[in-house]
Coordinates of C-alpha atoms in Angstrom, one line a residue:
M682 CA 10.0 -21.7 21.8
K683 CA 10.5 -19.0 19.2
D684 CA 8.7 -19.3 16.0
P685 CA 11.4 -20.0 13.3
R686 CA 9.2 -18.2 10.7
I687 CA 9.8 -14.9 12.6
Q688 CA 13.6 -15.3 12.1
T689 CA 13.1 -16.1 8.4
L690 CA 11.0 -13.0 8.0
A691 CA 13.5 -10.8 9.8
H692 CA 16.3 -12.3 7.7
N693 CA 14.4 -11.6 4.5
L694 CA 13.5 -8.0 5.5
I695 CA 17.1 -7.1 6.3
N696 CA 18.9 -9.0 3.5
Y697 CA 16.3 -8.9 0.7
S698 CA 13.8 -6.1 1.2
V699 CA 16.2 -3.3 2.3
R700 CA 19.5 -5.1 1.4
L701 CA 21.2 -3.6 4.4
Q702 CA 25.0 -3.3 3.9
K703 CA 27.9 -3.1 6.3
G704 CA 28.0 0.3 8.0
E705 CA 24.4 1.3 6.9
K706 CA 21.9 2.6 9.4
V707 CA 18.3 1.2 9.6
L708 CA 15.4 2.7 11.6
I709 CA 13.0 0.0 12.8
E710 CA 9.8 1.8 13.7
N711 CA 7.1 -0.3 15.5
F712 CA 3.6 0.9 16.1
G713 CA 2.5 -1.7 18.8
L714 CA 5.0 -3.6 20.8
Q715 CA 6.1 -6.7 18.9
R716 CA 9.2 -7.7 20.8
E717 CA 10.0 -11.0 18.9
L718 CA 10.2 -9.5 15.4
V719 CA 11.8 -6.2 16.5
T720 CA 14.6 -8.1 18.4
A721 CA 15.0 -10.5 15.5
L722 CA 15.4 -7.5 13.2
V723 CA 18.0 -5.9 15.5
A724 CA 20.0 -9.2 15.5
E725 CA 19.8 -9.5 11.7
A726 CA 20.9 -5.9 11.2
Y727 CA 23.9 -6.5 13.4
A728 CA 24.7 -9.7 11.6
A729 CA 24.7 -7.8 8.3
G730 CA 27.1 -5.3 9.7
G731 CA 24.6 -2.5 10.0
Y732 CA 23.5 -0.2 12.8
P733 CA 19.9 -0.7 14.0
F734 CA 17.9 2.2 15.6
V735 CA 14.5 1.4 17.2
S736 CA 11.5 3.7 17.6
L737 CA 8.5 2.2 19.6
K738 CA 5.1 3.9 19.2
D739 CA 1.6 3.1 20.3
H740 CA -1.7 3.8 18.5
T741 CA -3.6 4.7 21.7
V742 CA -0.9 7.2 22.7
D743 CA -0.9 8.5 19.1
R744 CA -4.7 9.0 19.3
A745 CA -4.3 11.0 22.5
L746 CA -1.7 13.2 20.8
L747 CA -3.9 13.7 17.7
Q748 CA -7.0 14.7 19.7
G749 CA -5.3 18.0 20.7
A750 CA -2.9 18.4 17.8
Q751 CA -1.7 21.8 16.8
E752 CA 0.1 22.8 13.6
E753 CA 3.1 24.3 15.4
Q754 CA 3.4 21.3 17.7
Y755 CA 3.3 18.8 14.9
S756 CA 5.7 20.8 12.8
M757 CA 8.2 20.6 15.6
M758 CA 7.6 16.8 15.8
A759 CA 8.0 16.5 12.1
N760 CA 11.3 18.4 12.2
F761 CA 12.6 16.1 15.0
E762 CA 11.6 12.9 13.1
A763 CA 12.9 14.3 9.8
N764 CA 16.3 14.9 11.3
V765 CA 16.4 11.3 12.3
M766 CA 15.1 10.0 9.0
K767 CA 17.8 12.0 7.1
E768 CA 20.5 10.0 8.8
M769 CA 19.0 6.7 7.8
D770 CA 20.0 4.5 4.9
A771 CA 17.0 2.1 5.4
Y772 CA 13.7 2.0 7.2
I773 CA 11.5 -0.9 8.3
G774 CA 8.0 0.1 9.5
L775 CA 6.2 -2.6 11.5
R776 CA 2.6 -1.8 12.1
S777 CA 0.4 -3.7 14.5
G778 CA -2.4 -2.9 16.9
S779 CA -5.4 -4.4 18.6
N780 CA -8.0 -2.0 17.0
I781 CA -7.8 -0.8 13.4
F782 CA -10.5 1.8 14.3
E783 CA -8.4 3.4 17.1
Q784 CA -8.3 6.8 15.4
S785 CA -11.9 6.7 14.0
D786 CA -13.0 9.5 16.3
V787 CA -10.1 11.8 15.7
P788 CA -11.4 15.0 13.9
G789 CA -10.5 15.2 10.3
D790 CA -8.7 18.6 10.7
K791 CA -6.4 16.9 13.3
M792 CA -5.7 14.0 10.9
R793 CA -4.8 16.6 8.2
I794 CA -2.3 18.2 10.5
H795 CA -0.5 14.9 10.9
G796 CA -0.6 14.3 7.1
N797 CA 0.6 17.8 6.3
T798 CA 3.5 17.6 8.8
I799 CA 4.9 14.1 9.7
G800 CA 3.2 12.4 6.8
K801 CA 4.8 14.8 4.3
K802 CA 8.0 16.1 5.8
V803 CA 9.2 12.7 7.2
H804 CA 7.7 10.0 5.0
R805 CA 6.8 11.5 1.6
D806 CA 9.7 13.9 1.3
I807 CA 12.5 11.8 2.9
R808 CA 11.7 8.2 3.7
V809 CA 10.0 7.2 0.4
P810 CA 12.4 8.8 -2.1
K811 CA 15.7 8.7 -0.1
T812 CA 15.8 5.4 1.9
K813 CA 15.6 1.8 1.2
W814 CA 12.3 1.0 2.9
V815 CA 9.7 -1.7 3.6
V816 CA 6.5 -1.6 5.6
L817 CA 4.6 -4.5 7.0
R818 CA 1.9 -5.6 9.5
Y819 CA 2.3 -8.2 12.2
P820 CA -0.4 -10.9 12.9
N821 CA -2.6 -10.5 16.0
D822 CA -6.1 -11.4 17.1
A823 CA -7.6 -8.2 15.6
M824 CA -6.2 -8.9 12.2
A825 CA -7.4 -12.5 12.4
Q826 CA -10.9 -11.1 13.2
L827 CA -10.8 -8.8 10.2
A828 CA -9.8 -11.8 8.0
K829 CA -12.6 -13.9 9.6
M830 CA -10.1 -16.5 10.6
S831 CA -8.8 -18.1 13.8
T832 CA -5.6 -16.6 15.1
E833 CA -3.6 -19.8 14.4
A834 CA -5.0 -20.1 10.9
F835 CA -4.3 -16.4 10.3
E836 CA -0.7 -16.7 11.5
D837 CA -0.2 -19.6 9.0
F838 CA -1.7 -17.5 6.2
Y839 CA 0.5 -14.5 7.2
F840 CA 3.7 -16.4 7.0
D841 CA 2.8 -18.1 3.8
V842 CA 2.1 -14.6 2.3
C843 CA 5.1 -12.8 3.8
N844 CA 7.7 -15.6 3.4
L845 CA 6.9 -16.7 -0.2
D846 CA 9.6 -16.6 -2.9
Y847 CA 9.6 -13.0 -3.9
S848 CA 12.6 -13.4 -6.1
K849 CA 10.5 -15.8 -8.3
M850 CA 7.7 -13.3 -8.3
S851 CA 10.0 -10.5 -9.3
K852 CA 11.2 -12.4 -12.4
A853 CA 7.7 -13.2 -13.4
M854 CA 6.8 -9.5 -13.3
D855 CA 9.3 -8.5 -15.9
S856 CA 7.0 -9.3 -18.8
L857 CA 4.2 -7.3 -17.3
V858 CA 6.5 -4.3 -16.7
D859 CA 7.7 -4.5 -20.3
L860 CA 4.2 -4.6 -21.6
M861 CA 3.0 -1.7 -19.5
N862 CA 6.0 0.4 -20.6
R863 CA 4.8 -0.2 -24.2
T864 CA 1.2 0.6 -23.6
D865 CA -0.8 3.8 -24.2
K866 CA -4.5 3.1 -23.6
V867 CA -5.9 1.1 -20.6
R868 CA -9.5 0.1 -20.2
L869 CA -10.9 -1.4 -17.0
T870 CA -14.3 -3.0 -17.0
G871 CA -16.4 -4.8 -14.4
K872 CA -19.7 -4.5 -12.5
G873 CA -20.5 -0.8 -12.4
T874 CA -17.1 0.0 -14.0
D875 CA -16.0 1.2 -17.4
L876 CA -12.9 3.4 -17.2
T877 CA -10.3 4.5 -19.7
F878 CA -7.0 6.3 -19.4
S879 CA -3.5 6.5 -20.8
I880 CA -0.2 5.3 -19.1
K881 CA 2.0 6.3 -22.1
D882 CA 5.6 7.2 -21.1
I883 CA 5.0 6.7 -17.4
P884 CA 7.3 4.0 -16.0
A885 CA 5.9 0.7 -14.6
V886 CA 7.5 -0.4 -11.3
K887 CA 7.4 -4.0 -9.9
C888 CA 6.9 -4.6 -6.2
A889 CA 8.1 -8.0 -5.1
G890 CA 9.0 -7.8 -1.4
E891 CA 11.2 -4.7 -1.4
M892 CA 8.9 -2.0 -0.2
N893 CA 5.9 -3.8 1.2
V894 CA 5.5 -7.2 2.9
P895 CA 3.3 -8.8 1.9
D896 CA 3.9 -7.7 -1.7
G897 CA 2.8 -8.4 -5.2
E898 CA 1.9 -5.6 -7.5
V899 CA 3.1 -3.7 -10.6
Y900 CA 2.3 0.0 -10.5
T901 CA 2.4 3.0 -12.8
A902 CA 0.2 6.1 -13.0
P903 CA -2.4 7.4 -15.5
V904 CA -1.6 10.5 -17.5
R905 CA -3.1 13.0 -15.1
D906 CA -5.9 14.4 -17.3
S907 CA -6.6 11.2 -19.3
V908 CA -9.0 9.4 -16.9
N909 CA -12.6 9.2 -18.1
G910 CA -15.5 7.0 -17.0
T911 CA -16.8 5.4 -13.8
I912 CA -15.4 2.9 -11.3
A913 CA -17.3 1.1 -8.6
Y914 CA -14.9 -0.3 -6.0
N915 CA -16.0 -3.6 -4.5
T916 CA -13.9 -3.8 -1.3
P917 CA -14.2 -2.0 2.0
S918 CA -11.6 0.8 2.2
P919 CA -10.5 2.1 5.6
Y920 CA -9.1 5.6 5.5
Q921 CA -8.5 8.1 8.3
G922 CA -10.2 5.8 10.9
F923 CA -13.4 5.2 8.9
T924 CA -14.3 2.3 6.6
F925 CA -15.8 3.4 3.3
E926 CA -17.9 1.0 1.3
N927 CA -19.7 1.1 -2.0
V928 CA -17.4 3.8 -3.3
T929 CA -18.2 5.0 -6.8
L930 CA -16.1 7.6 -8.6
T931 CA -16.9 9.3 -11.9
F932 CA -14.0 11.0 -13.8
E933 CA -13.9 13.7 -16.5
N934 CA -10.6 14.6 -18.0
G935 CA -8.8 13.1 -15.0
K936 CA -10.8 14.8 -12.2
I937 CA -13.3 13.1 -9.8
V938 CA -16.4 15.0 -10.6
E939 CA -18.7 12.8 -8.6
A940 CA -18.0 10.6 -5.5
T941 CA -20.5 8.5 -3.6
A942 CA -20.1 6.0 -0.7
N943 CA -21.7 4.9 2.5
D944 CA -20.8 8.4 3.8
T945 CA -20.8 10.6 0.7
E946 CA -20.3 13.8 2.6
R947 CA -17.2 12.4 4.4
I948 CA -15.6 11.0 1.3
N949 CA -16.0 14.4 -0.5
E950 CA -14.4 16.2 2.4
I951 CA -11.3 14.0 1.8
F952 CA -11.3 14.7 -1.9
N953 CA -11.5 18.4 -1.1
T954 CA -8.3 18.2 0.9
D955 CA -6.4 19.9 -2.0
E956 CA -6.5 20.1 -5.8
G957 CA -4.6 16.9 -6.3
A958 CA -6.9 14.8 -4.2
R959 CA -9.4 14.6 -7.0
F960 CA -6.8 13.3 -9.5
V961 CA -5.2 9.9 -9.6
G962 CA -1.6 9.2 -8.7
E963 CA -1.4 5.4 -9.1
F964 CA -2.7 2.5 -11.1
A965 CA -1.5 -1.0 -10.0
I966 CA -2.3 -4.6 -10.7
G967 CA -2.3 -7.1 -7.7
V968 CA -1.0 -10.6 -8.1
N969 CA -0.3 -12.2 -4.7
P970 CA -1.5 -15.8 -4.9
Y971 CA -2.2 -16.2 -1.2
I972 CA -4.3 -13.1 -0.7
Q973 CA -7.8 -13.9 -2.0
H974 CA -10.2 -11.7 0.0
P975 CA -10.2 -8.2 1.6
M976 CA -9.5 -7.8 5.3
Q977 CA -9.6 -4.0 5.6
D978 CA -5.9 -3.7 5.7
I979 CA -4.5 -2.0 2.6
L980 CA -1.1 -3.6 2.8
F981 CA -2.8 -6.9 2.2
D982 CA -5.9 -5.8 0.2
E983 CA -4.0 -3.9 -2.6
K984 CA -2.1 -7.2 -3.4
I985 CA -5.2 -9.4 -3.8
D986 CA -4.9 -11.9 -6.5
G987 CA -7.0 -10.8 -9.5
S988 CA -7.3 -7.2 -8.3
F989 CA -6.2 -3.7 -9.3
H990 CA -6.1 -0.5 -7.3
F991 CA -6.8 3.0 -8.6
T992 CA -5.5 5.6 -6.2
P993 CA -6.6 9.2 -5.8
G994 CA -3.9 11.6 -4.6
E995 CA -0.1 11.8 -4.7
C996 CA 1.9 10.0 -7.3
Y997 CA 5.2 8.3 -6.8
E998 CA 8.4 9.8 -8.0
D999 CA 9.4 6.7 -10.0
A1000 CA 6.0 6.7 -11.8
Y1001 CA 5.5 10.4 -12.0
N1002 CA 2.5 12.0 -13.5
G1003 CA 2.8 15.4 -11.9
N1004 CA 0.0 15.0 -9.4
K1005 CA 0.7 16.4 -5.9
S1006 CA -1.5 15.9 -2.9
N1007 CA -1.5 15.3 0.8
I1008 CA -3.5 12.1 0.3
H1009 CA -2.7 8.8 -1.3
W1010 CA -5.7 6.5 -1.0
D1011 CA -5.3 3.0 -2.4
M1012 CA -8.8 1.7 -3.3
V1013 CA -9.3 -1.8 -4.6
M1014 CA -11.4 -3.6 -7.1
I1015 CA -11.3 -7.4 -7.4
Q1016 CA -12.1 -8.8 -10.8
R1017 CA -12.4 -12.5 -10.0
P1018 CA -15.7 -14.1 -10.9
E1019 CA -17.0 -14.4 -7.3
Y1020 CA -16.6 -10.6 -7.1
G1021 CA -18.4 -9.9 -10.4
G1022 CA -15.6 -10.5 -12.8
G1023 CA -14.0 -7.9 -15.1
E1024 CA -11.4 -7.3 -17.8
I1025 CA -8.2 -5.3 -18.3
Y1026 CA -7.4 -4.2 -21.9
F1027 CA -4.1 -2.7 -23.0
D1028 CA -4.4 -0.8 -26.3
D1029 CA -7.6 -2.7 -27.0
V1030 CA -6.0 -6.1 -26.4
L1031 CA -7.5 -8.2 -23.5
I1032 CA -4.7 -9.0 -21.1
R1033 CA -6.6 -10.3 -18.0
K1034 CA -10.1 -11.6 -17.7
D1035 CA -11.9 -12.4 -14.4
G1036 CA -8.6 -12.1 -12.6
L1037 CA -6.5 -14.4 -14.8
F1038 CA -3.9 -13.3 -17.3
V1039 CA -4.7 -14.6 -20.8
L1040 CA -1.6 -13.5 -22.7
E1041 CA 1.0 -16.3 -22.8
E1042 CA 3.9 -14.1 -21.6
L1043 CA 1.9 -13.1 -18.5
K1044 CA 0.6 -16.4 -17.4
G1045 CA 3.6 -16.8 -15.1
L1046 CA 1.8 -14.3 -12.8
N1047 CA -1.3 -16.5 -12.4
P1048 CA -1.6 -18.0 -8.9
E1049 CA -0.7 -21.6 -9.7
N1050 CA 2.7 -20.4 -11.0
L1051 CA 3.6 -18.2 -8.1
K1052 CA 2.9 -20.4 -5.1

């Protein structure tokens, strides 16, 4: 018997997340073969009057390609995929796989070839700014292990998170968006953290099920050269096949001047990718009430209730601060008491303490009001 929650998710993705209209084309790209959701998405796309296109990929095959990657080869691949993406009105990226570390032994220079070609030409230059898009994971045994849950319990958690009432969340976010758009100075504090920066005149953007599923964040970007102080991230952060822990960054006038982690040499190699890699392209506040703990999957971890993420690398066009880079690395700090607590101040006014909003107009974003 088919799980009815899959059909609900597919319906929401087509009709709410990408709002597929009659005659529009949607590319459904699946890393890892998840037939039930892919076929449900195809059916929902047809029901909406759209034209579904499907691309099936595999992480193990992708790893084999990357091991011998050449710039010319991947430029050709990027041109091929870019030509397809240019024809699309919408994109649904479904990511699943049995091993999150499948690419951990791919050399860094090979990963950079992928980022500089397919990552940039297909996704950053076309998919993100020019299509209606949403990306998501799909539950499996490996994800359940990362979350330290049984597979059945993780599936229940997954569908609670992904099928919640995102329209309700969207309305509750309006007050935070308005406040951020009126704010100049931000201060973040917590264990090992005291960071200040400006977000003046950079738009705030709410994310409530239209670009990521699960979702639940409001993002903007710091004024590029305004960041000063130190941040000590308290969640594991997988990036390019390696999980970084105990990451501490020190900023002077916007630039990362010191970076340490469980592999300090490796993290500095990433920040040396290009000039923009040592500047920040995003600041976002996470509010998903069902996501409480990190599971080494950034689509979940960046939405954690009571968290924020502070992202070295490329900024988004709709929250533009001028920073360009071939990386965009969302790293998360949780400010709930069990993670050491912390505060967020806007223009010297406390807006969130230990993960809970304290201003009356923002309390609708606290977990008891979003479930």
